[in-house]
Every structure is written in C-alpha cells, then in structure tokens.
Short mmCIF file of C-alpha atoms in Angstrom, two decimals:
data_model
loop_
_atom_site.label_atom_id
_atom_site.label_comp_id
_atom_site.label_asym_id
_atom_site.label_seq_id
_atom_site.Cartn_x
_atom_site.Cartn_y
_atom_site.Cartn_z
CA MET W 1 80.37 -20.62 41.42
CA LYS W 2 77.03 -22.74 42.92
CA ASN W 3 75.52 -19.52 41.99
CA LYS W 4 76.67 -19.07 38.14
CA ILE W 5 75.82 -22.70 37.81
CA ASN W 6 71.98 -22.13 38.95
CA ILE W 7 71.64 -19.31 36.84
CA PHE W 8 72.91 -20.82 33.68
CA LEU W 9 70.77 -24.11 34.37
CA ILE W 10 67.77 -21.67 34.24
CA PHE W 11 68.66 -19.82 31.16
CA LEU W 12 68.87 -23.59 29.53
CA LEU W 13 65.61 -23.88 30.75
CA ILE W 14 64.15 -20.46 29.18
CA LEU W 15 66.14 -20.80 26.18
CA SER W 16 64.93 -24.54 25.64
CA SER W 17 61.14 -23.55 26.25
CA SER W 18 61.60 -20.94 23.69
CA CYS W 19 63.01 -23.34 21.23
CA ASN W 20 60.29 -25.65 21.49
CA GLU W 21 57.88 -23.09 20.95
CA SER W 22 59.36 -21.37 18.10
CA LEU W 23 59.62 -24.99 16.56
CA GLU W 24 55.92 -25.27 16.85
CA GLU W 25 54.98 -21.72 15.74
CA ILE W 26 57.71 -20.07 13.58
CA ASN W 27 56.06 -21.01 10.26
CA ILE W 28 52.73 -19.79 10.88
CA ASP W 29 51.62 -16.55 9.40
CA PRO W 30 49.81 -15.05 11.90
CA ASN W 31 47.52 -12.75 9.55
CA THR W 32 46.32 -15.80 7.64
CA PHE W 33 44.45 -18.81 8.47
CA PRO W 34 45.70 -22.24 8.57
CA ALA W 35 42.70 -23.20 6.79
CA ALA W 36 39.68 -21.95 5.20
CA GLY W 37 37.07 -21.56 7.55
CA ASP W 38 33.35 -21.64 6.46
CA PRO W 39 32.89 -18.57 4.93
CA GLN W 40 35.97 -18.64 2.55
CA VAL W 41 34.76 -22.22 1.76
CA LEU W 42 31.17 -20.82 0.76
CA SER W 43 31.89 -18.50 -0.83
CA SER W 44 34.21 -20.67 -3.14
CA ALA W 45 31.37 -23.01 -3.54
CA ILE W 46 29.16 -20.46 -5.14
CA GLY W 47 31.57 -19.00 -7.27
CA TYR W 48 32.08 -21.75 -9.15
CA MET W 49 28.42 -22.56 -9.00
CA GLY W 50 27.88 -19.57 -10.82
CA TYR W 51 29.74 -20.77 -13.53
CA ILE W 52 28.25 -24.12 -13.48
CA VAL W 53 24.78 -23.35 -13.81
CA GLU W 54 25.58 -20.32 -16.47
CA GLN W 55 28.17 -21.65 -18.97
CA ASP W 56 28.29 -25.52 -18.35
CA LEU W 57 24.43 -25.46 -18.36
CA ASN W 58 22.62 -22.86 -19.71
CA TYR W 59 25.34 -21.71 -22.55
CA SER W 60 25.74 -25.43 -23.49
CA SER W 61 24.06 -27.99 -25.60
CA SER W 62 20.90 -27.07 -23.85
CA PHE W 63 21.25 -23.52 -25.05
CA LEU W 64 20.26 -24.87 -28.48
CA TRP W 65 18.25 -28.26 -27.70
CA SER W 66 15.49 -26.00 -25.37
CA GLN W 67 15.56 -24.68 -29.12
CA TYR W 68 15.12 -20.96 -28.08
CA TYR W 69 18.17 -20.29 -30.37
CA THR W 70 19.85 -21.50 -33.24
CA TRP W 71 23.22 -21.65 -34.91
CA GLY W 72 24.17 -18.21 -36.59
CA ILE W 73 25.99 -17.06 -39.23
CA GLY W 74 30.09 -16.60 -38.93
CA VAL W 75 31.55 -20.12 -38.23
CA SER W 76 30.60 -23.39 -39.23
CA ILE W 77 27.15 -25.24 -37.83
CA GLY W 78 28.23 -26.88 -34.55
CA ASN W 79 27.77 -30.46 -33.28
CA GLU W 80 24.91 -29.55 -31.17
CA GLU W 81 23.07 -28.22 -33.95
CA ARG W 82 23.06 -31.37 -35.72
CA TYR W 83 22.69 -33.56 -32.57
CA VAL W 84 26.43 -35.08 -32.20
CA SER W 85 27.97 -35.41 -29.03
CA VAL W 86 31.38 -36.75 -27.90
CA ALA W 87 32.06 -37.89 -24.24
CA GLY W 88 34.90 -34.70 -23.97
CA ASP W 89 32.16 -32.27 -24.71
CA PHE W 90 31.31 -32.77 -20.82
CA ASN W 91 34.14 -33.14 -19.10
CA GLY W 92 33.98 -29.78 -17.69
CA TYR W 93 30.81 -29.99 -16.15
CA TRP W 94 31.02 -32.91 -14.19
CA GLN W 95 34.79 -31.76 -13.10
CA ARG W 96 33.56 -28.68 -11.64
CA ALA W 97 30.58 -29.75 -10.09
CA TYR W 98 32.66 -32.68 -8.44
CA ALA W 99 36.14 -31.65 -8.01
CA ASN W 100 35.19 -27.68 -7.04
CA SER W 101 31.55 -26.94 -5.80
CA LEU W 102 30.62 -29.98 -4.01
CA VAL W 103 34.18 -30.61 -2.56
CA ASP W 104 33.90 -27.36 -0.73
CA LEU W 105 30.34 -28.30 0.07
CA ASN W 106 30.89 -31.37 1.45
CA TYR W 107 33.44 -30.14 3.52
CA ILE W 108 31.49 -27.53 5.43
CA THR W 109 28.18 -30.35 6.02
CA LYS W 110 31.06 -32.77 7.32
CA ASN W 111 33.07 -30.24 9.44
CA SER W 112 31.14 -26.81 10.27
CA SER W 113 29.35 -26.70 13.72
CA SER W 114 27.24 -23.84 12.14
CA PRO W 115 23.75 -25.13 11.50
CA ALA W 116 23.41 -22.29 9.32
CA TYR W 117 26.31 -23.12 7.16
CA ARG W 118 25.65 -26.90 7.22
CA GLY W 119 22.02 -26.03 5.78
CA ILE W 120 23.14 -23.76 3.05
CA ALA W 121 25.49 -26.17 2.21
CA ASN W 122 22.95 -29.03 1.45
CA VAL W 123 20.72 -27.40 -0.25
CA LEU W 124 23.47 -26.04 -2.95
CA LYS W 125 24.51 -29.37 -2.75
CA ALA W 126 21.08 -31.13 -3.48
CA HIS W 127 20.68 -28.38 -6.50
CA LEU W 128 24.01 -29.34 -7.57
CA PHE W 129 23.16 -33.55 -7.57
CA GLN W 130 20.08 -32.89 -9.29
CA GLY W 131 21.33 -31.46 -11.97
CA LEU W 132 23.93 -34.05 -12.65
CA VAL W 133 21.35 -36.63 -12.62
CA ASP W 134 19.07 -34.93 -14.36
CA HIS W 135 21.69 -34.76 -17.39
CA PHE W 136 23.67 -38.20 -16.97
CA GLY W 137 21.55 -40.24 -15.08
CA ASP W 138 22.99 -42.94 -12.39
CA ILE W 139 26.16 -41.38 -10.92
CA PRO W 140 28.26 -41.05 -8.01
CA PHE W 141 26.49 -40.15 -4.64
CA THR W 142 27.24 -42.18 -2.20
CA GLU W 143 30.76 -42.84 -2.69
CA ALA W 144 31.33 -39.58 -4.12
CA ILE W 145 33.84 -36.96 -2.77
CA SER W 146 35.38 -39.72 -0.40
CA GLY W 147 38.98 -39.52 -1.69
CA ALA W 148 40.47 -38.51 2.13
CA ILE W 149 42.18 -41.43 3.90
CA GLU W 150 39.38 -40.16 6.53
CA ASP W 151 36.53 -41.00 4.35
CA GLY W 152 37.80 -44.09 2.79
CA SER W 153 40.07 -43.10 0.00
CA ILE W 154 37.72 -43.71 -2.41
CA LEU W 155 39.39 -42.74 -5.43
CA THR W 156 37.17 -44.73 -8.01
CA PRO W 157 33.47 -44.34 -6.84
CA ASN W 158 30.50 -46.34 -7.86
CA SER W 159 27.17 -44.97 -9.15
CA ASP W 160 24.02 -45.04 -7.80
CA SER W 161 20.66 -45.52 -9.02
CA ALA W 162 19.23 -42.04 -9.81
CA GLU W 163 15.78 -43.34 -8.99
CA THR W 164 16.17 -45.72 -5.75
CA THR W 165 19.05 -43.65 -4.26
CA ILE W 166 19.57 -40.10 -5.15
CA TYR W 167 16.77 -38.86 -5.40
CA PRO W 168 15.51 -40.12 -2.28
CA GLY W 169 18.80 -38.98 -0.99
CA LEU W 170 18.24 -35.70 -2.12
CA ILE W 171 15.05 -35.30 -0.34
CA SER W 172 17.21 -36.43 2.75
CA LEU W 173 19.89 -33.63 2.44
CA LEU W 174 16.61 -30.93 2.06
CA ASP W 175 15.09 -32.02 5.00
CA GLU W 176 18.61 -32.22 6.67
CA ALA W 177 19.13 -28.45 5.90
CA LEU W 178 15.66 -27.63 6.94
CA SER W 179 16.41 -29.25 10.60
CA ASP W 180 19.58 -27.19 10.77
CA PHE W 181 17.76 -24.07 9.89
CA GLU W 182 15.42 -24.20 12.61
CA LEU W 183 18.39 -24.62 14.86
CA ALA W 184 20.34 -21.67 13.20
CA GLU W 185 20.72 -18.36 14.96
CA THR W 186 20.69 -15.38 13.03
CA ASP W 187 23.33 -12.81 11.76
CA ILE W 188 26.07 -16.09 11.63
CA VAL W 189 26.58 -16.02 7.70
CA GLY W 190 26.97 -12.54 6.14
CA GLU W 191 28.37 -11.56 2.42
CA ASP W 192 30.18 -14.65 1.95
CA ASP W 193 26.86 -15.89 1.00
CA PHE W 194 26.41 -14.06 -2.36
CA ILE W 195 22.75 -15.57 -2.59
CA PHE W 196 20.91 -14.78 0.39
CA ASN W 197 23.71 -12.68 2.68
CA GLY W 198 22.58 -15.41 5.46
CA ASP W 199 18.60 -14.87 5.54
CA ILE W 200 18.05 -18.18 6.61
CA THR W 201 13.92 -17.38 5.71
CA LYS W 202 15.06 -17.21 2.37
CA TRP W 203 17.38 -20.06 2.31
CA THR W 204 14.27 -22.07 4.53
CA LYS W 205 12.10 -21.04 1.32
CA PHE W 206 14.64 -22.29 -1.75
CA ALA W 207 15.19 -25.86 0.18
CA ASN W 208 11.34 -26.50 0.37
CA SER W 209 11.18 -24.90 -3.37
CA LEU W 210 13.74 -27.11 -4.63
CA LYS W 211 12.02 -30.17 -2.72
CA LEU W 212 8.94 -29.73 -4.43
CA ARG W 213 10.62 -29.09 -7.77
CA ILE W 214 12.45 -33.06 -6.83
CA LEU W 215 9.07 -34.28 -6.26
CA MET W 216 7.43 -33.16 -9.05
CA ARG W 217 10.30 -34.46 -11.43
CA THR W 218 8.72 -37.97 -11.06
CA SER W 219 5.20 -37.03 -11.55
CA GLU W 220 4.72 -39.12 -14.87
CA THR W 221 6.71 -42.10 -13.76
CA SER W 222 6.26 -42.15 -9.53
CA PRO W 223 3.98 -39.75 -8.87
CA GLN W 224 4.67 -38.69 -5.17
CA GLY W 225 1.18 -36.95 -4.58
CA ALA W 226 1.13 -37.73 -0.66
CA ALA W 227 4.23 -36.07 0.12
CA ILE W 228 3.73 -32.84 -2.02
CA GLN W 229 0.32 -32.08 -0.83
CA ALA W 230 2.04 -32.14 2.57
CA LEU W 231 4.96 -30.24 1.39
CA ILE W 232 2.47 -27.47 0.06
CA SER W 233 0.34 -27.56 3.38
CA SER W 234 3.45 -26.96 5.61
CA GLY W 235 6.04 -25.23 4.00
CA THR W 236 6.88 -21.93 2.62
CA PHE W 237 8.20 -21.34 -0.77
CA ILE W 238 10.19 -18.59 -3.47
CA GLU W 239 6.70 -16.71 -3.91
CA SER W 240 8.09 -13.43 -5.10
CA ILE W 241 11.12 -11.81 -6.90
CA ASP W 242 12.41 -10.71 -3.48
CA ASP W 243 12.72 -14.81 -2.34
CA MET W 244 14.56 -15.81 -5.48
CA PRO W 245 17.77 -16.98 -5.27
CA PHE W 246 20.71 -16.02 -7.46
CA ILE W 247 24.14 -15.13 -8.02
CA PRO W 248 24.80 -11.51 -8.81
CA PHE W 249 27.31 -10.29 -10.92
CA SER W 250 28.64 -6.63 -11.14
CA GLY W 251 29.90 -6.81 -14.80
CA ALA W 252 33.27 -5.49 -13.91
CA THR W 253 36.17 -7.02 -15.32
CA GLY W 254 36.51 -10.46 -13.56
CA ASP W 255 33.05 -9.82 -11.98
CA GLN W 256 31.21 -10.63 -15.33
CA ASN W 257 28.06 -13.02 -15.90
CA PRO W 258 29.69 -16.50 -17.10
CA MET W 259 27.81 -16.87 -20.25
CA PHE W 260 29.31 -13.18 -21.44
CA ALA W 261 32.48 -13.46 -20.11
CA ARG W 262 32.97 -17.00 -21.98
CA ALA W 263 31.40 -15.84 -25.17
CA GLU W 264 32.96 -12.74 -25.62
CA PHE W 265 36.20 -14.43 -25.00
CA GLY W 266 35.44 -16.32 -27.99
CA VAL W 267 33.47 -15.37 -31.09
CA GLY W 268 30.89 -13.26 -29.30
CA MET W 269 27.20 -14.58 -28.97
CA PHE W 270 26.38 -15.30 -32.80
CA TYR W 271 23.59 -17.31 -31.86
CA PHE W 272 20.11 -16.23 -33.60
CA ALA W 273 16.60 -16.76 -32.28
CA SER W 274 14.78 -19.95 -33.34
CA ASN W 275 11.59 -19.76 -35.26
CA ALA W 276 10.56 -22.93 -32.88
CA THR W 277 10.49 -20.59 -30.17
CA LEU W 278 9.16 -17.56 -32.17
CA ASN W 279 6.45 -19.25 -33.76
CA VAL W 280 5.19 -20.00 -30.43
CA LEU W 281 5.29 -16.41 -29.14
CA GLU W 282 4.07 -14.70 -32.21
CA SER W 283 1.16 -17.16 -32.16
CA LEU W 284 0.02 -16.11 -28.69
CA ASN W 285 0.62 -12.56 -29.22
CA ASP W 286 2.98 -13.01 -26.40
CA PRO W 287 4.69 -9.24 -25.75
CA ARG W 288 7.72 -11.30 -23.92
CA ALA W 289 9.17 -11.84 -27.30
CA GLU W 290 10.42 -8.50 -27.67
CA VAL W 291 11.92 -8.41 -24.29
CA LEU W 292 13.70 -12.24 -25.06
CA TYR W 293 14.86 -11.16 -28.88
CA THR W 294 16.43 -8.04 -30.67
CA LYS W 295 14.37 -6.55 -33.68
CA ALA W 296 16.64 -6.92 -37.11
CA THR W 297 17.70 -3.37 -37.56
CA THR W 298 18.49 -4.38 -40.93
CA GLY W 299 17.61 -6.15 -44.09
CA THR W 300 14.08 -7.15 -45.70
CA PHE W 301 12.78 -7.58 -42.02
CA GLU W 302 14.22 -4.55 -40.25
CA GLY W 303 12.19 -3.15 -37.30
CA SER W 304 10.50 -7.12 -37.11
CA LEU W 305 11.84 -9.99 -34.86
CA HIS W 306 13.10 -12.37 -37.66
CA GLY W 307 14.48 -15.81 -36.59
CA ILE W 308 15.32 -18.89 -38.44
CA ASP W 309 14.33 -22.88 -38.56
CA GLN W 310 16.32 -24.81 -36.27
CA GLY W 311 19.58 -25.46 -37.55
CA THR W 312 19.02 -24.20 -41.24
CA ILE W 313 21.86 -21.47 -41.00
CA ASP W 314 23.29 -23.02 -43.98
CA ASN W 315 20.43 -22.11 -46.08
CA GLU W 316 21.14 -18.08 -44.98
CA GLU W 317 23.50 -15.78 -47.16
CA PHE W 318 26.86 -16.25 -45.67
CA THR W 319 27.40 -12.41 -46.03
CA SER W 320 24.46 -11.57 -44.27
CA PRO W 321 25.26 -9.55 -41.09
CA ASP W 322 23.57 -10.19 -37.62
CA SER W 323 21.87 -7.36 -37.63
CA ASP W 324 19.44 -8.91 -40.28
CA TYR W 325 17.84 -11.41 -37.56
CA SER W 326 16.95 -11.43 -33.92
CA LEU W 327 19.56 -12.14 -31.43
CA ALA W 328 19.86 -12.47 -27.92
CA SER W 329 18.79 -9.36 -25.72
CA GLU W 330 20.22 -7.69 -22.90
CA TYR W 331 17.69 -9.68 -20.72
CA ALA W 332 19.09 -13.05 -22.17
CA TYR W 333 22.41 -12.22 -22.65
CA GLY W 334 24.77 -9.47 -20.75
CA ASP W 335 27.85 -8.86 -18.48
CA SER W 336 25.64 -7.73 -15.30
CA LYS W 337 23.13 -10.75 -15.84
CA PRO W 338 22.32 -12.50 -12.56
CA VAL W 339 22.82 -16.43 -12.61
CA ILE W 340 19.39 -17.59 -11.10
CA LEU W 341 18.88 -20.52 -9.37
CA MET W 342 15.22 -20.90 -8.94
CA SER W 343 12.84 -18.32 -9.70
CA PRO W 344 9.35 -17.52 -8.38
CA TRP W 345 7.62 -18.28 -11.54
CA GLU W 346 8.94 -21.58 -12.01
CA VAL W 347 7.94 -22.63 -8.36
CA TRP W 348 4.17 -21.41 -9.13
CA PHE W 349 4.09 -23.19 -12.21
CA LEU W 350 5.58 -26.15 -10.39
CA ARG W 351 2.23 -25.52 -7.75
CA ALA W 352 -0.17 -24.99 -10.25
CA GLU W 353 0.89 -28.67 -11.66
CA ALA W 354 0.73 -29.89 -8.40
CA ASP W 355 -2.65 -28.93 -7.64
CA ALA W 356 -3.63 -29.87 -11.31
CA ARG W 357 -2.49 -33.59 -10.48
CA TYR W 358 -3.09 -34.19 -6.77
CA SER W 359 -5.74 -31.71 -5.57
CA THR W 360 -2.86 -29.57 -3.38
CA ALA W 361 -4.11 -26.79 -0.91
CA ASP W 362 -3.03 -24.21 -3.91
CA ASP W 363 -5.48 -23.33 -6.55
CA ALA W 364 -3.94 -23.98 -10.16
CA ALA W 365 -5.68 -21.40 -11.84
CA THR W 366 -4.25 -18.66 -9.72
CA ALA W 367 -0.94 -20.54 -9.31
CA PHE W 368 -0.82 -20.68 -13.01
CA SER W 369 -1.82 -16.70 -13.26
CA THR W 370 0.67 -15.51 -10.44
CA ALA W 371 3.82 -17.41 -12.23
CA ILE W 372 3.19 -15.41 -15.41
CA GLU W 373 2.60 -12.36 -13.52
CA LEU W 374 5.85 -12.70 -11.88
CA ASN W 375 7.52 -13.35 -15.35
CA PHE W 376 6.21 -10.18 -16.65
CA SER W 377 7.25 -7.98 -13.77
CA TYR W 378 10.93 -9.50 -14.03
CA MET W 379 10.42 -8.57 -17.69
CA GLU W 380 9.29 -5.34 -17.05
CA VAL W 381 6.30 -6.39 -19.49
CA ALA W 382 2.80 -4.19 -18.82
CA ASP W 383 -0.50 -5.74 -18.93
CA ALA W 384 -0.25 -9.43 -17.80
CA ALA W 385 -3.77 -9.92 -17.05
CA SER W 386 -5.02 -9.41 -20.45
CA TYR W 387 -2.51 -12.30 -21.61
CA ILE W 388 -3.33 -14.31 -19.13
CA ALA W 389 -7.12 -13.54 -19.86
CA THR W 390 -6.17 -15.11 -23.44
CA LEU W 391 -4.73 -18.64 -22.38
CA ASP W 392 -8.33 -19.31 -20.87
CA PHE W 393 -6.57 -21.69 -18.22
CA ALA W 394 -10.42 -22.10 -17.07
CA GLY W 395 -11.61 -23.46 -20.19
CA ALA W 396 -8.64 -26.45 -20.13
CA THR W 397 -11.40 -28.97 -18.43
CA THR W 398 -8.95 -31.83 -18.67
CA LEU W 399 -5.47 -32.56 -17.01
CA ASP W 400 -3.82 -32.74 -20.40
CA ASP W 401 -4.96 -29.43 -21.37
CA GLN W 402 -4.09 -28.23 -18.50
CA LEU W 403 -0.49 -29.79 -18.29
CA ASP W 404 0.19 -28.64 -21.99
CA LEU W 405 -0.76 -24.82 -20.91
CA ILE W 406 1.64 -25.17 -17.75
CA GLY W 407 4.28 -26.70 -19.78
CA ILE W 408 4.16 -24.18 -22.78
CA GLN W 409 3.80 -21.26 -20.53
CA LYS W 410 6.66 -22.67 -17.99
CA TRP W 411 9.21 -23.52 -21.55
CA ILE W 412 8.68 -19.61 -22.61
CA SER W 413 9.16 -18.02 -18.81
CA LEU W 414 12.50 -20.03 -18.25
CA ASN W 415 13.98 -18.67 -21.46
CA GLY W 416 16.13 -16.63 -20.96
CA THR W 417 17.19 -16.72 -17.74
CA GLN W 418 17.03 -20.78 -16.65
CA GLU W 419 17.30 -22.07 -20.71
CA ASP W 420 19.01 -25.77 -19.00
CA GLU W 421 15.71 -26.11 -16.69
CA GLY W 422 13.65 -25.10 -19.56
CA TRP W 423 15.35 -27.91 -21.74
CA ILE W 424 14.94 -30.49 -19.02
CA GLU W 425 11.25 -29.46 -18.13
CA THR W 426 10.36 -29.97 -22.18
CA ARG W 427 11.18 -33.56 -22.10
CA ARG W 428 9.11 -33.85 -18.67
CA PHE W 429 6.08 -32.18 -20.10
CA ASP W 430 6.74 -34.05 -23.88
CA ARG W 431 4.72 -37.05 -22.19
CA PRO W 432 2.73 -40.04 -23.52
CA ALA W 433 -0.66 -38.31 -23.82
CA SER W 434 0.66 -35.23 -25.00
CA ARG W 435 3.91 -35.31 -26.93
CA LEU W 436 4.06 -31.23 -26.76
CA PHE W 437 7.34 -30.52 -28.28
CA THR W 438 8.43 -33.05 -30.00
CA ASP W 439 5.67 -33.62 -32.00
CA GLY W 440 4.57 -30.18 -32.18
CA ILE W 441 6.61 -27.16 -31.07
CA PHE W 442 10.46 -28.87 -31.98
CA GLN W 443 11.74 -28.43 -35.43
CA THR W 444 14.11 -31.59 -36.91
CA PRO W 445 17.32 -29.76 -37.89
CA PRO W 446 18.00 -30.37 -41.44
CA LEU W 447 21.72 -31.86 -40.62
CA SER W 448 20.63 -34.14 -37.50
CA VAL W 449 22.22 -37.47 -37.28
CA LEU W 450 18.92 -38.29 -35.42
CA ASN W 451 15.47 -39.61 -37.37
CA SER W 452 12.88 -37.09 -37.70
CA GLY W 453 11.16 -36.26 -34.66
CA THR W 454 13.73 -37.78 -32.75
CA PHE W 455 15.68 -35.42 -29.87
CA PRO W 456 18.07 -35.56 -27.36
CA SER W 457 17.23 -36.84 -23.62
CA SER W 458 20.54 -37.13 -21.95
CA TRP W 459 24.20 -36.35 -22.28
CA LEU W 460 26.72 -38.62 -22.27
CA TYR W 461 29.14 -39.71 -19.93
CA PRO W 462 32.14 -37.64 -19.93
CA GLU W 463 35.18 -38.93 -21.29
CA SER W 464 37.69 -38.05 -18.03
CA GLU W 465 34.82 -39.99 -15.73
CA ARG W 466 34.97 -43.02 -18.62
CA SER W 467 39.06 -42.87 -18.81
CA LEU W 468 39.95 -42.68 -15.25
CA ASN W 469 37.44 -44.20 -13.27
CA PRO W 470 36.70 -48.16 -13.84
CA ASN W 471 33.97 -48.25 -11.98
CA ALA W 472 32.28 -45.76 -14.29
CA PRO W 473 28.61 -47.12 -15.81
CA ALA W 474 28.75 -48.10 -19.14
CA GLN W 475 28.30 -45.17 -22.07
CA ARG W 476 24.86 -44.05 -22.97
CA SER W 477 23.16 -42.44 -25.81
CA ILE W 478 21.99 -38.89 -26.12
CA THR W 479 18.35 -40.78 -26.50
CA ASP W 480 18.52 -42.45 -23.72
CA ALA W 481 15.83 -41.30 -21.21
CA ILE W 482 16.39 -40.33 -17.53
CA PHE W 483 14.62 -42.37 -15.55
CA TRP W 484 11.76 -39.53 -14.87
CA ASP W 485 11.42 -39.17 -18.66
CA ASN W 486 9.14 -41.18 -20.55
#
C-alpha cells in the first residue's frame, strides 16, 4: 500500500511539473518569433521609407514647386499649382515618417545589441529627421517616439528648435553611427538591408555624405567651415554610382516604384514638362533634356520637346492629347525605378561648393565636373566633357558666380530622381546675393495666390498633429523660411 502511495505522489509531482511548463509554453508558436528581430524591423523601416521618399516627398508639392513639371490636361488644376495648401495635405508624410519608419528605427537603436544594425538605423533616422526639418522647421525630436511607458509615456511631445537642437542632434546621430560601424562585424546584416545588403563600408560613406549635406545646408546662415574642412580631409564618401544608396523595386505587382504605383492607381501621370526647366536646358544645349522628358509624338511640335509655362494649362486646348506635349520619361517615371536616398552627383556638388566656400582638400572645378560626369553616366548620355567645357567653371572668378553654376547644375541633375531635394536646394541657392530661381528661372503661375515672384518655402504643420497634440507649434505659412533659408 505504501508503495502505491509513493508512486501516486511521484505521478502528481510529474504532472504538476508538466502543467507548469505547458502554462508557460503552450501558447508560443515554435515556428514564429515572439517579437520581431533586427532583420524584420529594419526591412519594415526601409520599406516604409521607400514610400515616404518617393511618394510623400518626390511626388507631392515638391514635384511642382521645383518647377520640373506643371499641371497637365485631364483634370482641374490642383491647389499645389496655385500655391494653395491646407494642413491636411501633409498628414500622410508626417504620420508615416513618425509612426512607421522612425518607430522601427528607434526600436533598433534602443534594443539592438548589434553595432551594425544600430549604425544603419541611426543613419536612416538622421535622413528622415532632416527631411522633416527641411519641410516643417521645428518638430518633435528629443521627445519624439516616446509613448511607451518605459520611454516616459510622452504622447504629446514638444517640438525642438530645428537650428539649436535638431540639426546638431543629427550630427550626433551620425557620429554614433560611425562609431558603431567601426565596431561592427562583417556579415551580420544581410538581405534585410535592401539598400546595401549589410556592406558597412558603403554605410560609412553614406553616413559621412549625409553629414556633409547637413553641415552644408546652413552655409548661408551659420557657416560650418572648420567642421566641413575636417570632414572632407578625414571622411570617405559616396563617390561613384556603385556607392549610391537606393531602395530597389522590381516592377512586379506589389513591388512597384511608389510614385508609379500611386499615379497609376489614380489618373496616371498627367504632368507636363515645365518650360521653367526646359528653357534652362535648351539655353545650355543640355543633352539630358531628351532623357528627362519625352518628345511630343503628335501635333505642331511632333518630334520636339514641348512643355508649357508653369501653371498655364488652362490656356491650352482641353481636347489636346497628352502626346502633343513632353511628359516624364522612363528615366523619371517607371514601375522599376529605384528610390535614390542620396546620389554621388549630389555629394560631388556638395564637395565642389564646400571647396568654393571653405577651401577644403578638394578642388572645386574637379568636383563640379565629376558630379556632372556621373549624372551623364547614370543617364547614359555621352560626351559630358564637351558639355562641361561650355559651362566654363574656371571662368567663374567670384564665389557667387561659382555658386550659381553649382546651383543650376545641381537642380538639373536632381531632376527625375530626387525631385524633393531639388526643391530644397533651389531655396538654399536662392540667396540675397543672387535670387537665382525666384528672380530668374522660376515662373509665377497665373493662378498663384501668392504675389508675383513669391514662391513656397515650407510646408504647413499637418492637421493631424495640430488637432491631436496640444503642444504642437503654432501654424506657419508656406512662405515662412526654414532656419537655414534666407
């Protein structure tokens, strides 16, 4: 009898132990992770970033405000063409940047034990935050993405000064990234990094190049000459097309370029080439014009480039077919077009400007030529050397003359790939010493609600932020200047 009792007690102990284990483990699927790891979170952040950059930025107000394109036939002329903005226009960009990409990237920088993943996340955070500042000015930064209990439960973050807090903070993020890259082991990050497949050398070049962009952005209002000289002397940069950070798209359903997918989901690409751009290209006899835009295939201008003045579509025959005009080419618009985060020609133009302003270790003329050569090469246009010779950079004997040449060529080179950055740089190069764009290249749309010669210089704070966050800044005007503008 005693033996039976002992056996029964042993059975109860085993059963109790089994029950305790099952209570803890029965609801865990052994084939899935209980939480996303670094690879899954990074790929999610990059995926959203592709949409943010290409659709929310390149194919929005900036698409028209850079005056690469103007409104086309087929629909009523839009508010963007008349420089009418309402706060709700910018909800999507703000929400996707903060609630999607930045949340994922912040999770990595706070929780990852991998220097490689932390470094990559900080580079992309700096890229996204700079974009937000360059459109809105003061934004949530130090208190942003802090809604979790462990982060302080900050659901209504205050905005920080773009000039004194955020821009210096972006440099700190990139310095953290560069330090992490020095510690990073190879082959830790793989195909979940859609941009560089874990190549830390290329991520280091991207970090330094982005740092140069941030430092150069304030050149007209708060020169950073010493920091720029040191960076050029010691850093490695995006120098070739092989170094270029971009998010690829195959063109297959579900993996199409976001600009293309969004346009084709709606009424299609109905924008025409703006004469503001075509006039400059034609005056320079620039062979890139025929790569950026299609030729008219019908009508009076058949076989030629044919744009219209900015905002004058109402003066055209409503029944005219699109084929009478120049549209976006396959280079500028297509289902498999990559989303470029920073191009080598942009970086070489920054280096040309840096030497012109601050006498760095580079040579401005060489950097200027290299930028154009790389853009020609990427566009598969021949004989860059002959074109560069006609620009006569060596004959630009004053700083302002050099900056004008750099500004115009940079604006041309960003067309078709980085339209938003093109708009940002028109604002920066349009400076008191030379109102290069607003008193020269740009055309005032006839239906503009702004005075003649006045153009947008910022975006409105989103309606969602203004209505849900009592600590949101007072609303701004689209003619307010971001701190680095002048």
